[in-house]
Amino acid sequence: MTTKFDEGKNVWNVENYSGNNNVKVVVENNKEIVSIYKCTNSVFVISNKCNKIILDNCKKCGVLFESTITGVDVVRSSGCQIQCKVNVPSFSIDNSDGITVFLTQENYSTIQFYTSKSSETNITVAGASEEEDPKTYIIPSQFISKFVDGKFTTKEVSHI
């Protein structure tokens, strides 16, 4: 279990945590990157705005953060939950399963999602008021492609 800052690369390396529900990373400069690697059953709280968050090879982890400049990358991970409190421009989810992203009413409509080789990716948006239930959206993991009117088209699979 280590959390150390590599000043030369502006990267927080958070590695090999297991069963720790309160790992705090306090970002000092918005050029810093937070890289969370090979962690299980842990929760990470990232304070202040950072450049990017990378979640790599993690299982059943939670990440709570305020804002990023470039986005969040999730790679080779499963069963993880990520919550953005203020702003994030994009999520890249690659080769991962069971990822849930929690967003607010204020930030959900401006975020782009890029997914590849991933399944069970869900986006949950808080209700418009405290009385309104959150809504969950599923990002499709299967697509069908074919030629239509001389053009190649791709759309999500609606049934199997």
PDB file of N, CA, C and O in Angstrom, residues 31-97:
ATOM      1  N   LYS A  31      -2.440  20.490 -12.387  1.00  0.00           N
ATOM      2  CA  LYS A  31      -1.663  19.775 -13.408  1.00  0.00           C
ATOM      3  C   LYS A  31      -1.347  18.342 -12.965  1.00  0.00           C
ATOM      4  O   LYS A  31      -0.823  17.549 -13.732  1.00  0.00           O
ATOM      5  N   GLU A  32      -1.676  18.007 -11.725  1.00  0.00           N
ATOM      6  CA  GLU A  32      -1.362  16.695 -11.181  1.00  0.00           C
ATOM      7  C   GLU A  32      -2.341  15.627 -11.668  1.00  0.00           C
ATOM      8  O   GLU A  32      -3.528  15.878 -11.833  1.00  0.00           O
ATOM      9  N   ILE A  33      -1.813  14.430 -11.892  1.00  0.00           N
ATOM     10  CA  ILE A  33      -2.588  13.261 -12.306  1.00  0.00           C
ATOM     11  C   ILE A  33      -2.659  12.306 -11.114  1.00  0.00           C
ATOM     12  O   ILE A  33      -1.673  12.133 -10.395  1.00  0.00           O
ATOM     13  N   VAL A  34      -3.813  11.678 -10.913  1.00  0.00           N
ATOM     14  CA  VAL A  34      -3.957  10.674  -9.862  1.00  0.00           C
ATOM     15  C   VAL A  34      -4.087   9.312 -10.539  1.00  0.00           C
ATOM     16  O   VAL A  34      -5.037   9.074 -11.287  1.00  0.00           O
ATOM     17  N   SER A  35      -3.131   8.437 -10.304  1.00  0.00           N
ATOM     18  CA  SER A  35      -3.114   7.100 -10.891  1.00  0.00           C
ATOM     19  C   SER A  35      -3.341   6.072  -9.785  1.00  0.00           C
ATOM     20  O   SER A  35      -2.513   5.924  -8.888  1.00  0.00           O
ATOM     21  N   ILE A  36      -4.483   5.370  -9.862  1.00  0.00           N
ATOM     22  CA  ILE A  36      -4.841   4.360  -8.868  1.00  0.00           C
ATOM     23  C   ILE A  36      -4.646   2.998  -9.527  1.00  0.00           C
ATOM     24  O   ILE A  36      -5.291   2.697 -10.537  1.00  0.00           O
ATOM     25  N   TYR A  37      -3.740   2.183  -8.985  1.00  0.00           N
ATOM     26  CA  TYR A  37      -3.336   0.950  -9.654  1.00  0.00           C
ATOM     27  C   TYR A  37      -3.421  -0.259  -8.729  1.00  0.00           C
ATOM     28  O   TYR A  37      -2.965  -0.221  -7.588  1.00  0.00           O
ATOM     29  N   LYS A  38      -4.022  -1.313  -9.243  1.00  0.00           N
ATOM     30  CA  LYS A  38      -4.060  -2.630  -8.603  1.00  0.00           C
ATOM     31  C   LYS A  38      -4.584  -2.575  -7.163  1.00  0.00           C
ATOM     32  O   LYS A  38      -3.962  -3.106  -6.244  1.00  0.00           O
ATOM     33  N   CYS A  39      -5.745  -1.950  -6.999  1.00  0.00           N
ATOM     34  CA  CYS A  39      -6.357  -1.854  -5.679  1.00  0.00           C
ATOM     35  C   CYS A  39      -7.643  -2.669  -5.647  1.00  0.00           C
ATOM     36  O   CYS A  39      -8.284  -2.877  -6.676  1.00  0.00           O
ATOM     37  N   THR A  40      -8.025  -3.147  -4.454  1.00  0.00           N
ATOM     38  CA  THR A  40      -9.264  -3.908  -4.299  1.00  0.00           C
ATOM     39  C   THR A  40     -10.012  -3.443  -3.049  1.00  0.00           C
ATOM     40  O   THR A  40      -9.393  -3.071  -2.047  1.00  0.00           O
ATOM     41  N   ASN A  41     -11.344  -3.469  -3.153  1.00  0.00           N
ATOM     42  CA  ASN A  41     -12.218  -3.182  -2.011  1.00  0.00           C
ATOM     43  C   ASN A  41     -11.801  -1.933  -1.232  1.00  0.00           C
ATOM     44  O   ASN A  41     -11.730  -1.956  -0.005  1.00  0.00           O
ATOM     45  N   SER A  42     -11.516  -0.845  -1.922  1.00  0.00           N
ATOM     46  CA  SER A  42     -11.081   0.387  -1.270  1.00  0.00           C
ATOM     47  C   SER A  42     -11.832   1.573  -1.839  1.00  0.00           C
ATOM     48  O   SER A  42     -12.356   1.515  -2.952  1.00  0.00           O
ATOM     49  N   VAL A  43     -11.861   2.662  -1.052  1.00  0.00           N
ATOM     50  CA  VAL A  43     -12.521   3.896  -1.477  1.00  0.00           C
ATOM     51  C   VAL A  43     -11.496   5.022  -1.458  1.00  0.00           C
ATOM     52  O   VAL A  43     -10.772   5.204  -0.461  1.00  0.00           O
ATOM     53  N   PHE A  44     -11.453   5.786  -2.548  1.00  0.00           N
ATOM     54  CA  PHE A  44     -10.487   6.870  -2.706  1.00  0.00           C
ATOM     55  C   PHE A  44     -11.230   8.199  -2.812  1.00  0.00           C
ATOM     56  O   PHE A  44     -12.155   8.330  -3.620  1.00  0.00           O
ATOM     57  N   VAL A  45     -10.820   9.172  -2.003  1.00  0.00           N
ATOM     58  CA  VAL A  45     -11.417  10.501  -2.021  1.00  0.00           C
ATOM     59  C   VAL A  45     -10.339  11.467  -2.501  1.00  0.00           C
ATOM     60  O   VAL A  45      -9.294  11.624  -1.853  1.00  0.00           O
ATOM     61  N   ILE A  46     -10.593  12.085  -3.652  1.00  0.00           N
ATOM     62  CA  ILE A  46      -9.623  12.997  -4.253  1.00  0.00           C
ATOM     63  C   ILE A  46     -10.136  14.420  -4.080  1.00  0.00           C
ATOM     64  O   ILE A  46     -11.201  14.768  -4.599  1.00  0.00           O
ATOM     65  N   SER A  47      -9.387  15.220  -3.327  1.00  0.00           N
ATOM     66  CA  SER A  47      -9.776  16.596  -3.047  1.00  0.00           C
ATOM     67  C   SER A  47      -9.127  17.541  -4.054  1.00  0.00           C
ATOM     68  O   SER A  47      -7.974  17.350  -4.427  1.00  0.00           O
ATOM     69  N   ASN A  48      -9.865  18.546  -4.442  1.00  0.00           N
ATOM     70  CA  ASN A  48      -9.430  19.604  -5.351  1.00  0.00           C
ATOM     71  C   ASN A  48      -9.401  19.113  -6.803  1.00  0.00           C
ATOM     72  O   ASN A  48      -9.484  17.918  -7.076  1.00  0.00           O
ATOM     73  N   LYS A  49      -9.265  20.035  -7.710  1.00  0.00           N
ATOM     74  CA  LYS A  49      -9.274  19.747  -9.143  1.00  0.00           C
ATOM     75  C   LYS A  49      -7.920  19.201  -9.581  1.00  0.00           C
ATOM     76  O   LYS A  49      -6.873  19.729  -9.204  1.00  0.00           O
ATOM     77  N   CYS A  50      -7.949  18.112 -10.370  1.00  0.00           N
ATOM     78  CA  CYS A  50      -6.711  17.547 -10.901  1.00  0.00           C
ATOM     79  C   CYS A  50      -6.798  17.483 -12.432  1.00  0.00           C
ATOM     80  O   CYS A  50      -7.843  17.734 -13.014  1.00  0.00           O
ATOM     81  N   ASN A  51      -5.682  17.132 -13.054  1.00  0.00           N
ATOM     82  CA  ASN A  51      -5.646  17.038 -14.507  1.00  0.00           C
ATOM     83  C   ASN A  51      -6.423  15.828 -15.003  1.00  0.00           C
ATOM     84  O   ASN A  51      -7.274  15.926 -15.872  1.00  0.00           O
ATOM     85  N   LYS A  52      -6.143  14.657 -14.405  1.00  0.00           N
ATOM     86  CA  LYS A  52      -6.732  13.402 -14.865  1.00  0.00           C
ATOM     87  C   LYS A  52      -6.706  12.380 -13.741  1.00  0.00           C
ATOM     88  O   LYS A  52      -5.850  12.433 -12.874  1.00  0.00           O
ATOM     89  N   ILE A  53      -7.647  11.436 -13.817  1.00  0.00           N
ATOM     90  CA  ILE A  53      -7.665  10.300 -12.894  1.00  0.00           C
ATOM     91  C   ILE A  53      -7.596   9.026 -13.732  1.00  0.00           C
ATOM     92  O   ILE A  53      -8.322   8.892 -14.719  1.00  0.00           O
ATOM     93  N   ILE A  54      -6.709   8.116 -13.333  1.00  0.00           N
ATOM     94  CA  ILE A  54      -6.578   6.830 -14.020  1.00  0.00           C
ATOM     95  C   ILE A  54      -6.849   5.723 -12.994  1.00  0.00           C
ATOM     96  O   ILE A  54      -6.220   5.683 -11.940  1.00  0.00           O
ATOM     97  N   LEU A  55      -7.793   4.866 -13.307  1.00  0.00           N
ATOM     98  CA  LEU A  55      -8.120   3.709 -12.468  1.00  0.00           C
ATOM     99  C   LEU A  55      -7.723   2.481 -13.285  1.00  0.00           C
ATOM    100  O   LEU A  55      -8.363   2.172 -14.290  1.00  0.00           O
ATOM    101  N   ASP A  56      -6.664   1.793 -12.874  1.00  0.00           N
ATOM    102  CA  ASP A  56      -6.099   0.715 -13.681  1.00  0.00           C
ATOM    103  C   ASP A  56      -5.997  -0.577 -12.876  1.00  0.00           C
ATOM    104  O   ASP A  56      -5.384  -0.609 -11.805  1.00  0.00           O
ATOM    105  N   ASN A  57      -6.624  -1.628 -13.389  1.00  0.00           N
ATOM    106  CA  ASN A  57      -6.529  -2.964 -12.809  1.00  0.00           C
ATOM    107  C   ASN A  57      -7.038  -3.003 -11.355  1.00  0.00           C
ATOM    108  O   ASN A  57      -6.406  -3.575 -10.485  1.00  0.00           O
ATOM    109  N   CYS A  58      -8.186  -2.355 -11.134  1.00  0.00           N
ATOM    110  CA  CYS A  58      -8.778  -2.301  -9.797  1.00  0.00           C
ATOM    111  C   CYS A  58     -10.060  -3.118  -9.755  1.00  0.00           C
ATOM    112  O   CYS A  58     -10.748  -3.271 -10.761  1.00  0.00           O
ATOM    113  N   LYS A  59     -10.388  -3.622  -8.565  1.00  0.00           N
ATOM    114  CA  LYS A  59     -11.598  -4.421  -8.379  1.00  0.00           C
ATOM    115  C   LYS A  59     -12.375  -3.895  -7.177  1.00  0.00           C
ATOM    116  O   LYS A  59     -11.811  -3.696  -6.101  1.00  0.00           O
ATOM    117  N   LYS A  60     -13.680  -3.671  -7.395  1.00  0.00           N
ATOM    118  CA  LYS A  60     -14.604  -3.257  -6.331  1.00  0.00           C
ATOM    119  C   LYS A  60     -14.097  -2.058  -5.546  1.00  0.00           C
ATOM    120  O   LYS A  60     -14.068  -2.065  -4.317  1.00  0.00           O
ATOM    121  N   CYS A  61     -13.702  -1.022  -6.273  1.00  0.00           N
ATOM    122  CA  CYS A  61     -13.225   0.208  -5.642  1.00  0.00           C
ATOM    123  C   CYS A  61     -14.208   1.341  -5.909  1.00  0.00           C
ATOM    124  O   CYS A  61     -14.980   1.299  -6.857  1.00  0.00           O
ATOM    125  N   GLY A  62     -14.151   2.350  -5.057  1.00  0.00           N
ATOM    126  CA  GLY A  62     -14.941   3.552  -5.236  1.00  0.00           C
ATOM    127  C   GLY A  62     -14.020   4.755  -5.336  1.00  0.00           C
ATOM    128  O   GLY A  62     -12.996   4.816  -4.649  1.00  0.00           O
ATOM    129  N   VAL A  63     -14.379   5.701  -6.206  1.00  0.00           N
ATOM    130  CA  VAL A  63     -13.601   6.930  -6.354  1.00  0.00           C
ATOM    131  C   VAL A  63     -14.571   8.100  -6.285  1.00  0.00           C
ATOM    132  O   VAL A  63     -15.540   8.149  -7.044  1.00  0.00           O
ATOM    133  N   LEU A  64     -14.298   9.024  -5.388  1.00  0.00           N
ATOM    134  CA  LEU A  64     -15.096  10.239  -5.251  1.00  0.00           C
ATOM    135  C   LEU A  64     -14.160  11.411  -5.517  1.00  0.00           C
ATOM    136  O   LEU A  64     -13.111  11.524  -4.876  1.00  0.00           O
ATOM    137  N   PHE A  65     -14.538  12.264  -6.479  1.00  0.00           N
ATOM    138  CA  PHE A  65     -13.670  13.390  -6.800  1.00  0.00           C
ATOM    139  C   PHE A  65     -14.499  14.625  -7.147  1.00  0.00           C
ATOM    140  O   PHE A  65     -15.688  14.530  -7.427  1.00  0.00           O
ATOM    141  N   GLU A  66     -13.824  15.777  -7.124  1.00  0.00           N
ATOM    142  CA  GLU A  66     -14.497  17.032  -7.424  1.00  0.00           C
ATOM    143  C   GLU A  66     -14.508  17.306  -8.920  1.00  0.00           C
ATOM    144  O   GLU A  66     -15.557  17.332  -9.539  1.00  0.00           O
ATOM    145  N   SER A  67     -13.337  17.544  -9.508  1.00  0.00           N
ATOM    146  CA  SER A  67     -13.242  17.916 -10.925  1.00  0.00           C
ATOM    147  C   SER A  67     -11.940  17.432 -11.532  1.00  0.00           C
ATOM    148  O   SER A  67     -10.938  17.273 -10.829  1.00  0.00           O
ATOM    149  N   THR A  68     -11.969  17.217 -12.855  1.00  0.00           N
ATOM    150  CA  THR A  68     -10.736  16.982 -13.613  1.00  0.00           C
ATOM    151  C   THR A  68     -10.728  17.903 -14.819  1.00  0.00           C
ATOM    152  O   THR A  68     -11.782  18.349 -15.280  1.00  0.00           O
ATOM    153  N   ILE A  69      -9.546  18.157 -15.343  1.00  0.00           N
ATOM    154  CA  ILE A  69      -9.421  18.993 -16.540  1.00  0.00           C
ATOM    155  C   ILE A  69      -9.647  18.158 -17.795  1.00  0.00           C
ATOM    156  O   ILE A  69     -10.397  18.556 -18.679  1.00  0.00           O
ATOM    157  N   THR A  70      -9.017  16.971 -17.877  1.00  0.00           N
ATOM    158  CA  THR A  70      -9.120  16.171 -19.098  1.00  0.00           C
ATOM    159  C   THR A  70     -10.063  14.979 -18.995  1.00  0.00           C
ATOM    160  O   THR A  70     -10.620  14.565 -20.001  1.00  0.00           O
ATOM    161  N   GLY A  71     -10.240  14.388 -17.806  1.00  0.00           N
ATOM    162  CA  GLY A  71     -11.181  13.286 -17.704  1.00  0.00           C
ATOM    163  C   GLY A  71     -10.717  12.171 -16.794  1.00  0.00           C
ATOM    164  O   GLY A  71      -9.751  12.297 -16.040  1.00  0.00           O
ATOM    165  N   VAL A  72     -11.454  11.048 -16.891  1.00  0.00           N
ATOM    166  CA  VAL A  72     -11.182   9.858 -16.089  1.00  0.00           C
ATOM    167  C   VAL A  72     -11.009   8.679 -17.040  1.00  0.00           C
ATOM    168  O   VAL A  72     -11.834   8.474 -17.930  1.00  0.00           O
ATOM    169  N   ASP A  73      -9.928   7.913 -16.855  1.00  0.00           N
ATOM    170  CA  ASP A  73      -9.687   6.699 -17.625  1.00  0.00           C
ATOM    171  C   ASP A  73      -9.847   5.496 -16.703  1.00  0.00           C
ATOM    172  O   ASP A  73      -9.219   5.452 -15.642  1.00  0.00           O
ATOM    173  N   VAL A  74     -10.670   4.532 -17.116  1.00  0.00           N
ATOM    174  CA  VAL A  74     -10.837   3.287 -16.374  1.00  0.00           C
ATOM    175  C   VAL A  74     -10.358   2.163 -17.289  1.00  0.00           C
ATOM    176  O   VAL A  74     -10.885   2.006 -18.396  1.00  0.00           O
ATOM    177  N   VAL A  75      -9.364   1.401 -16.840  1.00  0.00           N
ATOM    178  CA  VAL A  75      -8.750   0.367 -17.666  1.00  0.00           C
ATOM    179  C   VAL A  75      -8.649  -0.934 -16.874  1.00  0.00           C
ATOM    180  O   VAL A  75      -8.234  -0.919 -15.714  1.00  0.00           O
ATOM    181  N   ARG A  76      -9.030  -2.052 -17.480  1.00  0.00           N
ATOM    182  CA  ARG A  76      -8.886  -3.385 -16.884  1.00  0.00           C
ATOM    183  C   ARG A  76      -9.403  -3.443 -15.442  1.00  0.00           C
ATOM    184  O   ARG A  76      -8.750  -4.010 -14.567  1.00  0.00           O
ATOM    185  N   SER A  77     -10.559  -2.863 -15.202  1.00  0.00           N
ATOM    186  CA  SER A  77     -11.111  -2.830 -13.850  1.00  0.00           C
ATOM    187  C   SER A  77     -12.494  -3.453 -13.835  1.00  0.00           C
ATOM    188  O   SER A  77     -13.142  -3.577 -14.867  1.00  0.00           O
ATOM    189  N   SER A  78     -12.963  -3.831 -12.640  1.00  0.00           N
ATOM    190  CA  SER A  78     -14.297  -4.426 -12.541  1.00  0.00           C
ATOM    191  C   SER A  78     -14.969  -4.035 -11.227  1.00  0.00           C
ATOM    192  O   SER A  78     -14.303  -3.869 -10.203  1.00  0.00           O
ATOM    193  N   GLY A  79     -16.293  -3.891 -11.301  1.00  0.00           N
ATOM    194  CA  GLY A  79     -17.100  -3.639 -10.117  1.00  0.00           C
ATOM    195  C   GLY A  79     -16.791  -2.329  -9.423  1.00  0.00           C
ATOM    196  O   GLY A  79     -16.958  -2.229  -8.205  1.00  0.00           O
ATOM    197  N   CYS A  80     -16.344  -1.322 -10.145  1.00  0.00           N
ATOM    198  CA  CYS A  80     -15.956  -0.054  -9.531  1.00  0.00           C
ATOM    199  C   CYS A  80     -17.049   1.002  -9.682  1.00  0.00           C
ATOM    200  O   CYS A  80     -17.809   0.976 -10.650  1.00  0.00           O
ATOM    201  N   GLN A  81     -17.100   1.918  -8.714  1.00  0.00           N
ATOM    202  CA  GLN A  81     -18.046   3.026  -8.736  1.00  0.00           C
ATOM    203  C   GLN A  81     -17.265   4.328  -8.678  1.00  0.00           C
ATOM    204  O   GLN A  81     -16.340   4.465  -7.866  1.00  0.00           O
ATOM    205  N   ILE A  82     -17.677   5.279  -9.533  1.00  0.00           N
ATOM    206  CA  ILE A  82     -16.968   6.548  -9.629  1.00  0.00           C
ATOM    207  C   ILE A  82     -17.996   7.669  -9.532  1.00  0.00           C
ATOM    208  O   ILE A  82     -19.002   7.640 -10.239  1.00  0.00           O
ATOM    209  N   GLN A  83     -17.722   8.638  -8.674  1.00  0.00           N
ATOM    210  CA  GLN A  83     -18.663   9.744  -8.502  1.00  0.00           C
ATOM    211  C   GLN A  83     -17.960  11.078  -8.694  1.00  0.00           C
ATOM    212  O   GLN A  83     -16.963  11.369  -8.034  1.00  0.00           O
ATOM    213  N   CYS A  84     -18.520  11.899  -9.586  1.00  0.00           N
ATOM    214  CA  CYS A  84     -18.019  13.243  -9.847  1.00  0.00           C
ATOM    215  C   CYS A  84     -18.947  14.245  -9.168  1.00  0.00           C
ATOM    216  O   CYS A  84     -20.150  14.245  -9.430  1.00  0.00           O
ATOM    217  N   LYS A  85     -18.384  15.122  -8.318  1.00  0.00           N
ATOM    218  CA  LYS A  85     -19.206  16.099  -7.609  1.00  0.00           C
ATOM    219  C   LYS A  85     -19.401  17.394  -8.395  1.00  0.00           C
ATOM    220  O   LYS A  85     -20.408  18.055  -8.232  1.00  0.00           O
ATOM    221  N   VAL A  86     -18.425  17.787  -9.239  1.00  0.00           N
ATOM    222  CA  VAL A  86     -18.525  19.085  -9.918  1.00  0.00           C
ATOM    223  C   VAL A  86     -18.456  18.929 -11.439  1.00  0.00           C
ATOM    224  O   VAL A  86     -19.464  19.070 -12.119  1.00  0.00           O
ATOM    225  N   ASN A  87     -17.272  18.631 -11.982  1.00  0.00           N
ATOM    226  CA  ASN A  87     -17.140  18.632 -13.439  1.00  0.00           C
ATOM    227  C   ASN A  87     -16.065  17.663 -13.922  1.00  0.00           C
ATOM    228  O   ASN A  87     -15.020  17.535 -13.308  1.00  0.00           O
ATOM    229  N   VAL A  88     -16.370  17.023 -15.049  1.00  0.00           N
ATOM    230  CA  VAL A  88     -15.414  16.160 -15.748  1.00  0.00           C
ATOM    231  C   VAL A  88     -15.827  16.167 -17.222  1.00  0.00           C
ATOM    232  O   VAL A  88     -16.998  15.997 -17.531  1.00  0.00           O
ATOM    233  N   PRO A  89     -14.903  16.406 -18.144  1.00  0.00           N
ATOM    234  CA  PRO A  89     -15.305  16.462 -19.556  1.00  0.00           C
ATOM    235  C   PRO A  89     -15.583  15.093 -20.177  1.00  0.00           C
ATOM    236  O   PRO A  89     -16.439  14.972 -21.047  1.00  0.00           O
ATOM    237  N   SER A  90     -14.855  14.042 -19.737  1.00  0.00           N
ATOM    238  CA  SER A  90     -15.051  12.744 -20.390  1.00  0.00           C
ATOM    239  C   SER A  90     -14.626  11.585 -19.496  1.00  0.00           C
ATOM    240  O   SER A  90     -13.831  11.747 -18.576  1.00  0.00           O
ATOM    241  N   PHE A  91     -15.193  10.428 -19.834  1.00  0.00           N
ATOM    242  CA  PHE A  91     -14.805   9.158 -19.228  1.00  0.00           C
ATOM    243  C   PHE A  91     -14.377   8.236 -20.366  1.00  0.00           C
ATOM    244  O   PHE A  91     -15.073   8.135 -21.377  1.00  0.00           O
ATOM    245  N   SER A  92     -13.256   7.561 -20.207  1.00  0.00           N
ATOM    246  CA  SER A  92     -12.813   6.538 -21.136  1.00  0.00           C
ATOM    247  C   SER A  92     -12.797   5.229 -20.353  1.00  0.00           C
ATOM    248  O   SER A  92     -12.063   5.096 -19.369  1.00  0.00           O
ATOM    249  N   ILE A  93     -13.635   4.279 -20.772  1.00  0.00           N
ATOM    250  CA  ILE A  93     -13.766   3.008 -20.059  1.00  0.00           C
ATOM    251  C   ILE A  93     -13.369   1.897 -21.026  1.00  0.00           C
ATOM    252  O   ILE A  93     -14.041   1.682 -22.029  1.00  0.00           O
ATOM    253  N   ASP A  94     -12.251   1.222 -20.732  1.00  0.00           N
ATOM    254  CA  ASP A  94     -11.673   0.258 -21.658  1.00  0.00           C
ATOM    255  C   ASP A  94     -11.427  -1.072 -20.960  1.00  0.00           C
ATOM    256  O   ASP A  94     -10.834  -1.114 -19.879  1.00  0.00           O
ATOM    257  N   ASN A  95     -11.912  -2.143 -21.576  1.00  0.00           N
ATOM    258  CA  ASN A  95     -11.642  -3.504 -21.094  1.00  0.00           C
ATOM    259  C   ASN A  95     -12.044  -3.653 -19.617  1.00  0.00           C
ATOM    260  O   ASN A  95     -11.287  -4.191 -18.815  1.00  0.00           O
ATOM    261  N   SER A  96     -13.227  -3.132 -19.280  1.00  0.00           N
ATOM    262  CA  SER A  96     -13.694  -3.147 -17.895  1.00  0.00           C
ATOM    263  C   SER A  96     -15.135  -3.633 -17.822  1.00  0.00           C
ATOM    264  O   SER A  96     -15.891  -3.505 -18.786  1.00  0.00           O
ATOM    265  N   ASP A  97     -15.520  -4.166 -16.673  1.00  0.00           N
ATOM    266  CA  ASP A  97     -16.879  -4.690 -16.480  1.00  0.00           C
ATOM    267  C   ASP A  97     -17.473  -4.165 -15.178  1.00  0.00           C
ATOM    268  O   ASP A  97     -16.766  -4.036 -14.183  1.00  0.00           O
TER     269      ASP A  97
END
